[in-house]
Coordinates of C-alpha atoms (C1' of nucleotides) in Angstrom, one line a residue:
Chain A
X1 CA -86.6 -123.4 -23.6
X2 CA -84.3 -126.1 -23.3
X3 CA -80.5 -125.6 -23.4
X4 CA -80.8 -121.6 -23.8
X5 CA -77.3 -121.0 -25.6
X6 CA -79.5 -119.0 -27.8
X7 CA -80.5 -115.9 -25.7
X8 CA -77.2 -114.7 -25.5
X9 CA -76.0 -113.8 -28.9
X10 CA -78.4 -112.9 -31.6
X11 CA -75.9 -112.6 -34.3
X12 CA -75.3 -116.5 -34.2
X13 CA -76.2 -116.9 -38.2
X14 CA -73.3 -114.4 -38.8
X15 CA -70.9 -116.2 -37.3
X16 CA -71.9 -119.6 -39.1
X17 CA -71.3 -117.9 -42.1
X18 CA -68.2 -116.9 -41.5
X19 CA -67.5 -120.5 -41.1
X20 CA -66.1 -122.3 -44.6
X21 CA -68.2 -125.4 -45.7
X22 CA -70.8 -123.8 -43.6
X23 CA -73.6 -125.5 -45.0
X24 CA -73.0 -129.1 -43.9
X25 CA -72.9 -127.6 -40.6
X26 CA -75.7 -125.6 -40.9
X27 CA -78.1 -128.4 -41.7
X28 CA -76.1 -130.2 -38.4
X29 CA -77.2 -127.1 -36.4
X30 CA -80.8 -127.3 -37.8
X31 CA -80.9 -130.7 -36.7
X32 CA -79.8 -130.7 -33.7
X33 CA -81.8 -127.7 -32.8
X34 CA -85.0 -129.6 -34.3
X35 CA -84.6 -132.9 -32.1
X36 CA -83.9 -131.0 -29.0
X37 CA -87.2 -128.9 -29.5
X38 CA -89.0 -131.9 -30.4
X39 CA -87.7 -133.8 -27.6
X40 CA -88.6 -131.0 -24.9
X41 CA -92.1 -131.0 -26.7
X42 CA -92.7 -134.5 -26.4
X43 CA -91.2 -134.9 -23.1
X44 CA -94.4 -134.7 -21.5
X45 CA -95.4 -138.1 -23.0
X46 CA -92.3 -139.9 -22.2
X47 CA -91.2 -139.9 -25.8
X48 CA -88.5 -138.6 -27.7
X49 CA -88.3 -137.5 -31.2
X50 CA -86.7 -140.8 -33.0
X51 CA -89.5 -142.8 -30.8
X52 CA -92.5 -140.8 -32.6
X53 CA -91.2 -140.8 -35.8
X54 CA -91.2 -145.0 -35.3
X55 CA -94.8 -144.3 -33.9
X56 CA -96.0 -142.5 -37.1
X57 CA -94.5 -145.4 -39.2
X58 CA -96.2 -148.6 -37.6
X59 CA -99.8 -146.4 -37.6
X60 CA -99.2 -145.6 -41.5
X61 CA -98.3 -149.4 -41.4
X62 CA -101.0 -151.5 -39.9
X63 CA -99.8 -150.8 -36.5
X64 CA -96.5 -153.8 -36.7
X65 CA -94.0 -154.2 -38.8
X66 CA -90.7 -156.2 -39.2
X67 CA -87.9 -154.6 -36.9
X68 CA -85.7 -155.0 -40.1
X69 CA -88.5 -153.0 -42.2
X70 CA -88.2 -150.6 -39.2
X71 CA -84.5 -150.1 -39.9
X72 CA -85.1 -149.5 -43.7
X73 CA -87.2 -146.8 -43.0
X74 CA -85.9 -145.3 -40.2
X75 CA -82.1 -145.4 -42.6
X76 CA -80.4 -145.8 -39.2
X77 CA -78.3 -148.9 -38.3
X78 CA -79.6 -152.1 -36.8
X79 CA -77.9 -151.5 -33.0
X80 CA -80.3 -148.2 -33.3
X81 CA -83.4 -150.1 -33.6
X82 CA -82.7 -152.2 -31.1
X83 CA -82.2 -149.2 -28.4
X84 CA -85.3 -147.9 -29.6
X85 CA -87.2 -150.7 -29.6
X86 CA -86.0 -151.9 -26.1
X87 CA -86.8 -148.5 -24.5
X88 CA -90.5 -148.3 -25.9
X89 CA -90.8 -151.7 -25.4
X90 CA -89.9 -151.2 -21.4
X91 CA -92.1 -148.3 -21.5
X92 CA -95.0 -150.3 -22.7
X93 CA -95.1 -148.1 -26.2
X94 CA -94.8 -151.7 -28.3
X95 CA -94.5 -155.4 -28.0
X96 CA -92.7 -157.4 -29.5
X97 CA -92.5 -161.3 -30.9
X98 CA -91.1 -163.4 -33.2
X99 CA -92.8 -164.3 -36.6
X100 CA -93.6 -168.0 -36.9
X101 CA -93.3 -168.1 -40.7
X102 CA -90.0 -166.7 -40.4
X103 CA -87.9 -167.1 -36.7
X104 CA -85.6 -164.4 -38.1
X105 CA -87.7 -161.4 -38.0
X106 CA -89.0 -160.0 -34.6
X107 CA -92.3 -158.0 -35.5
X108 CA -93.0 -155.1 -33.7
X109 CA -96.6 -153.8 -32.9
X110 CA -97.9 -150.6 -31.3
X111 CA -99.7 -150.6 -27.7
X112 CA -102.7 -148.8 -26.8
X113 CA -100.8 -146.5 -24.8
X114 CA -98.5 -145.3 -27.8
X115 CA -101.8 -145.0 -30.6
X116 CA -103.0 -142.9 -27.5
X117 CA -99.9 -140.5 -27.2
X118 CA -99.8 -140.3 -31.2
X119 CA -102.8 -138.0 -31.0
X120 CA -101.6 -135.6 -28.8
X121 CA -97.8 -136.1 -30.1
X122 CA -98.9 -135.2 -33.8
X123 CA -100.4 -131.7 -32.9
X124 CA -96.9 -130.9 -30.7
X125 CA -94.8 -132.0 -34.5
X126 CA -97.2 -130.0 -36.3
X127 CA -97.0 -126.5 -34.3
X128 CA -92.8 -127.4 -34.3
X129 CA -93.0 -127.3 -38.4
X130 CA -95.3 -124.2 -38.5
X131 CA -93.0 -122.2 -36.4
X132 CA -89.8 -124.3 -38.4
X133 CA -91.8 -122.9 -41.7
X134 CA -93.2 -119.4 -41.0
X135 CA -92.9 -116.8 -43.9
X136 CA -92.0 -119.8 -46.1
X137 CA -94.2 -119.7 -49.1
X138 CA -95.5 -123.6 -50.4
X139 CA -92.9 -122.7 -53.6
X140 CA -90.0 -122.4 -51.0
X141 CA -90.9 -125.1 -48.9
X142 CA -91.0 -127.4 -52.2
X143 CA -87.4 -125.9 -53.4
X144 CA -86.1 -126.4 -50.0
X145 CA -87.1 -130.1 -50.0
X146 CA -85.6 -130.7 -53.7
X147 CA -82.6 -129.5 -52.4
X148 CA -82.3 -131.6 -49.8
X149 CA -83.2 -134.9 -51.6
X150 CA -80.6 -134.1 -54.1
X151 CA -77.9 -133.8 -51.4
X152 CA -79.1 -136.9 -50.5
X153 CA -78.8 -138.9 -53.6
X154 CA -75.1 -137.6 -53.6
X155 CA -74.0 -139.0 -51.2
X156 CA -75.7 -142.3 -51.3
X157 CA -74.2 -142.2 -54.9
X158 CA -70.6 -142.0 -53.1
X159 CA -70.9 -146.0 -52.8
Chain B
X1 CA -68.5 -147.5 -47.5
X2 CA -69.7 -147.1 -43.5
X3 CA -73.2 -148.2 -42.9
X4 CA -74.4 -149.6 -45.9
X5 CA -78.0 -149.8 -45.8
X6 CA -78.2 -147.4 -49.0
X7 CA -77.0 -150.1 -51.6
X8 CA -80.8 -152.0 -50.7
X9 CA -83.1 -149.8 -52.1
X10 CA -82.4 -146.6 -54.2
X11 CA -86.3 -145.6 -54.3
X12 CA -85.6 -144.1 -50.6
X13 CA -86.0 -140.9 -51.6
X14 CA -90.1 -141.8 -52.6
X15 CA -90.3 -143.3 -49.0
X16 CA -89.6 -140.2 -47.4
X17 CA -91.3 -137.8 -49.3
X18 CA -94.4 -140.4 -48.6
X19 CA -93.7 -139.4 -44.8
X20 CA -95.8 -136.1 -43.6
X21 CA -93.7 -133.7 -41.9
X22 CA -90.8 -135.0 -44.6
X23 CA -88.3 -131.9 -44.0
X24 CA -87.5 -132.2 -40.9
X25 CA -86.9 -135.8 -41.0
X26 CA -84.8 -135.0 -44.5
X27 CA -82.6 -132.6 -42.8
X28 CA -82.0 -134.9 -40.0
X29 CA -81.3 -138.0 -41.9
X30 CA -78.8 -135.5 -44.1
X31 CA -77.3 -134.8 -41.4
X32 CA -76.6 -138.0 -40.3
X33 CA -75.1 -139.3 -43.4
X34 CA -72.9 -136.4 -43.4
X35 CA -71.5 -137.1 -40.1
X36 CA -71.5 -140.7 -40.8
X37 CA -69.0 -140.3 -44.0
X38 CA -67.1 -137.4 -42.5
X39 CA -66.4 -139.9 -39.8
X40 CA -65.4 -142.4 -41.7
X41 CA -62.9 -140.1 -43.7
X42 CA -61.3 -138.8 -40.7
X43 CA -61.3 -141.8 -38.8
X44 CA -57.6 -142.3 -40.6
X45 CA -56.5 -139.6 -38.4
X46 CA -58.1 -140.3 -35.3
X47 CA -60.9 -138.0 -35.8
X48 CA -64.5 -137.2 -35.9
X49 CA -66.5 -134.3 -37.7
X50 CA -67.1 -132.4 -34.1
X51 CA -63.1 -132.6 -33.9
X52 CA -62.5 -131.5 -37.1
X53 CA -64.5 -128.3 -36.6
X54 CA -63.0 -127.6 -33.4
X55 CA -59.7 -127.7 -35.2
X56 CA -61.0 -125.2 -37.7
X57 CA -62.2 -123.0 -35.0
X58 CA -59.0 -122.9 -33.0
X59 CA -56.3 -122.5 -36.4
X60 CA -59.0 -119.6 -37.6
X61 CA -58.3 -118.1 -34.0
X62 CA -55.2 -117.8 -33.1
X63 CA -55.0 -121.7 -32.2
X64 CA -56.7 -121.0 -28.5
X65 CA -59.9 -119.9 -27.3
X66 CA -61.8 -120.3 -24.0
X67 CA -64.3 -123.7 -23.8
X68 CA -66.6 -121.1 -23.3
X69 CA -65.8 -119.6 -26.7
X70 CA -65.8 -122.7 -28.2
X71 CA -69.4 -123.8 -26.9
X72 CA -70.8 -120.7 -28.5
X73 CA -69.2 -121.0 -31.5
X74 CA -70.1 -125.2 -31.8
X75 CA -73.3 -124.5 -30.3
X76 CA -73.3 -127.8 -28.7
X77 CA -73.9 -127.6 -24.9
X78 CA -71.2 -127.0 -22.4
X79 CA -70.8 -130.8 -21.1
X80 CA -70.9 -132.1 -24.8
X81 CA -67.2 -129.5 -25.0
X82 CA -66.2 -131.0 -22.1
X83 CA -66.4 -134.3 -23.9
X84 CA -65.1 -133.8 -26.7
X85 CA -61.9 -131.4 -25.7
X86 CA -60.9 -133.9 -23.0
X87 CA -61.1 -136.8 -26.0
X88 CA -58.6 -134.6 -27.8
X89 CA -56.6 -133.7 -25.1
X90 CA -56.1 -137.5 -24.5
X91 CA -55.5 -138.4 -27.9
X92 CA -53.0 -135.2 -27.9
X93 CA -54.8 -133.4 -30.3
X94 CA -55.2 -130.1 -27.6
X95 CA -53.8 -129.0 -24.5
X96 CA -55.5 -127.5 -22.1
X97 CA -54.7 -124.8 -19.1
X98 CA -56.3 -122.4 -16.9
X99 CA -56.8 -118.8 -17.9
X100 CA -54.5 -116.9 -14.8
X101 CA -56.5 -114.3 -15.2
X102 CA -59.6 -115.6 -14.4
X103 CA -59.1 -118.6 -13.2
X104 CA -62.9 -119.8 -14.5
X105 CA -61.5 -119.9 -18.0
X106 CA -60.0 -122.5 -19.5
X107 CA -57.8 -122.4 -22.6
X108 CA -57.4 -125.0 -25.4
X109 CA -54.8 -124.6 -27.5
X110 CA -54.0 -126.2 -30.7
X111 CA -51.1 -128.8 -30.7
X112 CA -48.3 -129.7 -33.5
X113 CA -50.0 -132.7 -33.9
X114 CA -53.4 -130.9 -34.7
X115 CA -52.3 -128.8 -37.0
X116 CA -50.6 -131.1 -38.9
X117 CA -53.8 -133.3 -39.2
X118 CA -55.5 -130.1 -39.7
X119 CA -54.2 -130.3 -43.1
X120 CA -55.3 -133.9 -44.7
X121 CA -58.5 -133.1 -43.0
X122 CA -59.1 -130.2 -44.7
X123 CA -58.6 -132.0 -48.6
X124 CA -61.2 -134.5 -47.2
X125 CA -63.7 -132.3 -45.9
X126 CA -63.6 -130.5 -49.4
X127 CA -63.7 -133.3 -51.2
X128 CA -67.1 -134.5 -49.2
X129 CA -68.4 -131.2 -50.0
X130 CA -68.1 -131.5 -53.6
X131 CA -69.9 -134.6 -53.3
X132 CA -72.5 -132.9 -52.0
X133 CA -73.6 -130.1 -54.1
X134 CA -72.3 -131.8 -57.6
X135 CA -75.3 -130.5 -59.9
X136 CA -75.7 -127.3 -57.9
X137 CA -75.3 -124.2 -59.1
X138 CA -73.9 -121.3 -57.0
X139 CA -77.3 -119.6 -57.1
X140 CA -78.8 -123.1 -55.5
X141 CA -76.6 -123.2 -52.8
X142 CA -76.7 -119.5 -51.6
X143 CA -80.6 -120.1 -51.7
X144 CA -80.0 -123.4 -50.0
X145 CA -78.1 -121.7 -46.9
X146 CA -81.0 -118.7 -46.8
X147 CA -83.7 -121.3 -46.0
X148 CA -81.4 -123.1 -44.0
X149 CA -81.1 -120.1 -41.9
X150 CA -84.4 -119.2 -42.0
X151 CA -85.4 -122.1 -40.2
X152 CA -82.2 -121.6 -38.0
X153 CA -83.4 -118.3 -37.4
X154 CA -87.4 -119.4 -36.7
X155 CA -86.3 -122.2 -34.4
X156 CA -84.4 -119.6 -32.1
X157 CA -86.9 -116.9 -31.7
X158 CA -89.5 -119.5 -30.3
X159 CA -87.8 -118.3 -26.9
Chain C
dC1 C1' -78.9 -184.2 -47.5
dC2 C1' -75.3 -181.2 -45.9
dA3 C1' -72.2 -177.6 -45.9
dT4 C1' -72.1 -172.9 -46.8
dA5 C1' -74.0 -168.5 -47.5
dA6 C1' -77.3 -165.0 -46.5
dA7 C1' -80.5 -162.6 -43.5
dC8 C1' -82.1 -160.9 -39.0
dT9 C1' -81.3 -159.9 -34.4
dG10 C1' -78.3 -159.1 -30.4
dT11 C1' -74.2 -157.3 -27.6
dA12 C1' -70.1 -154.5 -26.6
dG13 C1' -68.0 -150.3 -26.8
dC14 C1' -67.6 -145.7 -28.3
dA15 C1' -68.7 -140.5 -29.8
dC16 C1' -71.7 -136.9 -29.0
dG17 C1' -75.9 -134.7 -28.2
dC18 C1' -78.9 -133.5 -24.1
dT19 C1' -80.7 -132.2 -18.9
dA20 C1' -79.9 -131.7 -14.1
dC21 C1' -77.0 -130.9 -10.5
dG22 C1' -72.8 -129.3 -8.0
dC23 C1' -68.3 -126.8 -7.3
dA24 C1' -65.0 -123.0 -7.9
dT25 C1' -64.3 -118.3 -9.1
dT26 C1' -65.6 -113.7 -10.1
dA27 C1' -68.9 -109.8 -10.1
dT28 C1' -72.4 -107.2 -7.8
dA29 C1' -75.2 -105.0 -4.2
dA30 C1' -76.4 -104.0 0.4
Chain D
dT1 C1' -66.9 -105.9 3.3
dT2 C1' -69.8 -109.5 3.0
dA3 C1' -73.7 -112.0 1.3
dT4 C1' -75.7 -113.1 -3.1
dA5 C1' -75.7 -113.6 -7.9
dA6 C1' -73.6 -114.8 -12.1
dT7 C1' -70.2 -117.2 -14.7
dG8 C1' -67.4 -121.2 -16.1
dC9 C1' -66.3 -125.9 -15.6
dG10 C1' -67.2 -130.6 -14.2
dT11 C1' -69.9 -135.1 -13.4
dA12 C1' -73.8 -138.2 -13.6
dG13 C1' -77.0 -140.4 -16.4
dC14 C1' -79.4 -141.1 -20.5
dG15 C1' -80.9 -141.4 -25.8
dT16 C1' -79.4 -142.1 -30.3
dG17 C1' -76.0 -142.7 -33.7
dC18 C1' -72.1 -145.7 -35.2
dT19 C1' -68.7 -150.1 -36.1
dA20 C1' -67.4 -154.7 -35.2
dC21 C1' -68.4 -159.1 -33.8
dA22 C1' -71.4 -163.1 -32.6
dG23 C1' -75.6 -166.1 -32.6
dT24 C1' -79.8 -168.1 -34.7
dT25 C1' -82.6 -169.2 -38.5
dT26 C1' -83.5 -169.7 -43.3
dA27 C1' -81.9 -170.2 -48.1
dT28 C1' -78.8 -172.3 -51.6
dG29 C1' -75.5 -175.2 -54.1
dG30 C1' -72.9 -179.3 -54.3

DNA sequence: CCATAAACTGTAGCACGCTACGCATTATAA
DNA sequence: TTATAATGCGTAGCGTGCTACAGTTTATGG
């Protein structure tokens, strides 16, 4: 539902492929179309879709972790981290201090309020991947993963 | 070269598959480090990935189209066109008038200086590509663009 | 110990996605 | 024809990505 340039033409994968290099721009389409739908989804609990994905991490995590650790995982740059962090902090999603042991590192921990809206947040990510993956068979899902990790380490091997 | 937080840690790949609902965040962090190094290759000429397809769109086109066209064909939404055309116009990179016809159109049309940096950019782009898909075979990447459009194709018929 | 380097965080400024709203122009229907 | 709808473009405001630079704290080497 949100931003409906989609309704309109139905023949959209057509014209990406008649598109050179169309793959890299494929998997920017994908994207794109992904975080919008997850940001529509999750909407509802004043969330967007980089802030749930920092919300799975700490609740794999002991509930706080390092803002640097938070970087490393995330594989965005620091400046990102710090927008994210400041917006769920202002929206009472985290707190944050500043370790003792070590005044470098600013440790971020998860409210009650954000364990609360990672119950309901999980089942709106999970119906997003069935639709994502429907008539995908566990074989293709796996091959499609491969695929992508390989890509990956290319171009982290650039460097 | 640009955002460096690969040379760390080269197990990154473990860490995501260790996240649930890994594709998604796969294809997104892909998609970042593609733009991120496309970027930094056409930063030399003043300009960005979402330029550089533009470019293509318009020298595969006759050299102008309608900002309507080009929103279809960029699937971006209309104010993120607006953005980036009047960037270009700026740097000189388009120039823009109003369709007499009906006057609700605009046209962009390519400039001298465009199509000149149309083609460096192109040697780049390729050369990213090949980065990318070194160890695939043909048959892997015409598989890898069926899932990819797969999904493309399940994420649009939600509406 | 002290100077220098390394590590972590922060700020400034930009590109590019988005939604929501408004304006101008054209198309449509009563 | 004239009111209403549809279409195309623009602006405002925000989230998330980036680079480049600066500040604070800790680690290291002389």
């Amino acid at each position: 539902m949100p931003y409906g340039g989609a309704e309109k033409d139905r023949q959209r994968s057509e014209k990406i492929m008649n598109e050179k290099r169309k793959t890299g721009y494929l998997i920017k389409t994908v994207s794109d179309i992904l975080g919008r739908e997850a940001n529509f989804m999750l909407k509802e609990q004043d969330l967007t879709w980089a802030q749930s994905r920092l919300i799975g991490f700490l609740t794999r995590n002991g509930g706080e972790r390092t803002q640097k650790e938070i970087e490393n995982f995330l594989e965005v740059s620091h400046p990102t981290v710090v927008g994210i962090v400041s917006r769920m902090e202002q929206n009472g999603f985290v707190t944050c201090r500043t370790d003792q042991t070590d005044r470098r590192n600013k440790i971020v921990s998860l409210t009650e309020k954000s364990m609360d809206a990672g119950r309901t947040m999980w089942d709106m990510l999970k119906r997003q991947d069935e639709i994502m993956f429907s008539g995908f068979t566990a074989e293709e899902r796996d091959r499609l993963d491969e695929y992508l990790l390989r890509i990956y380490d290319n171009l982290n091997s650039m460097h």
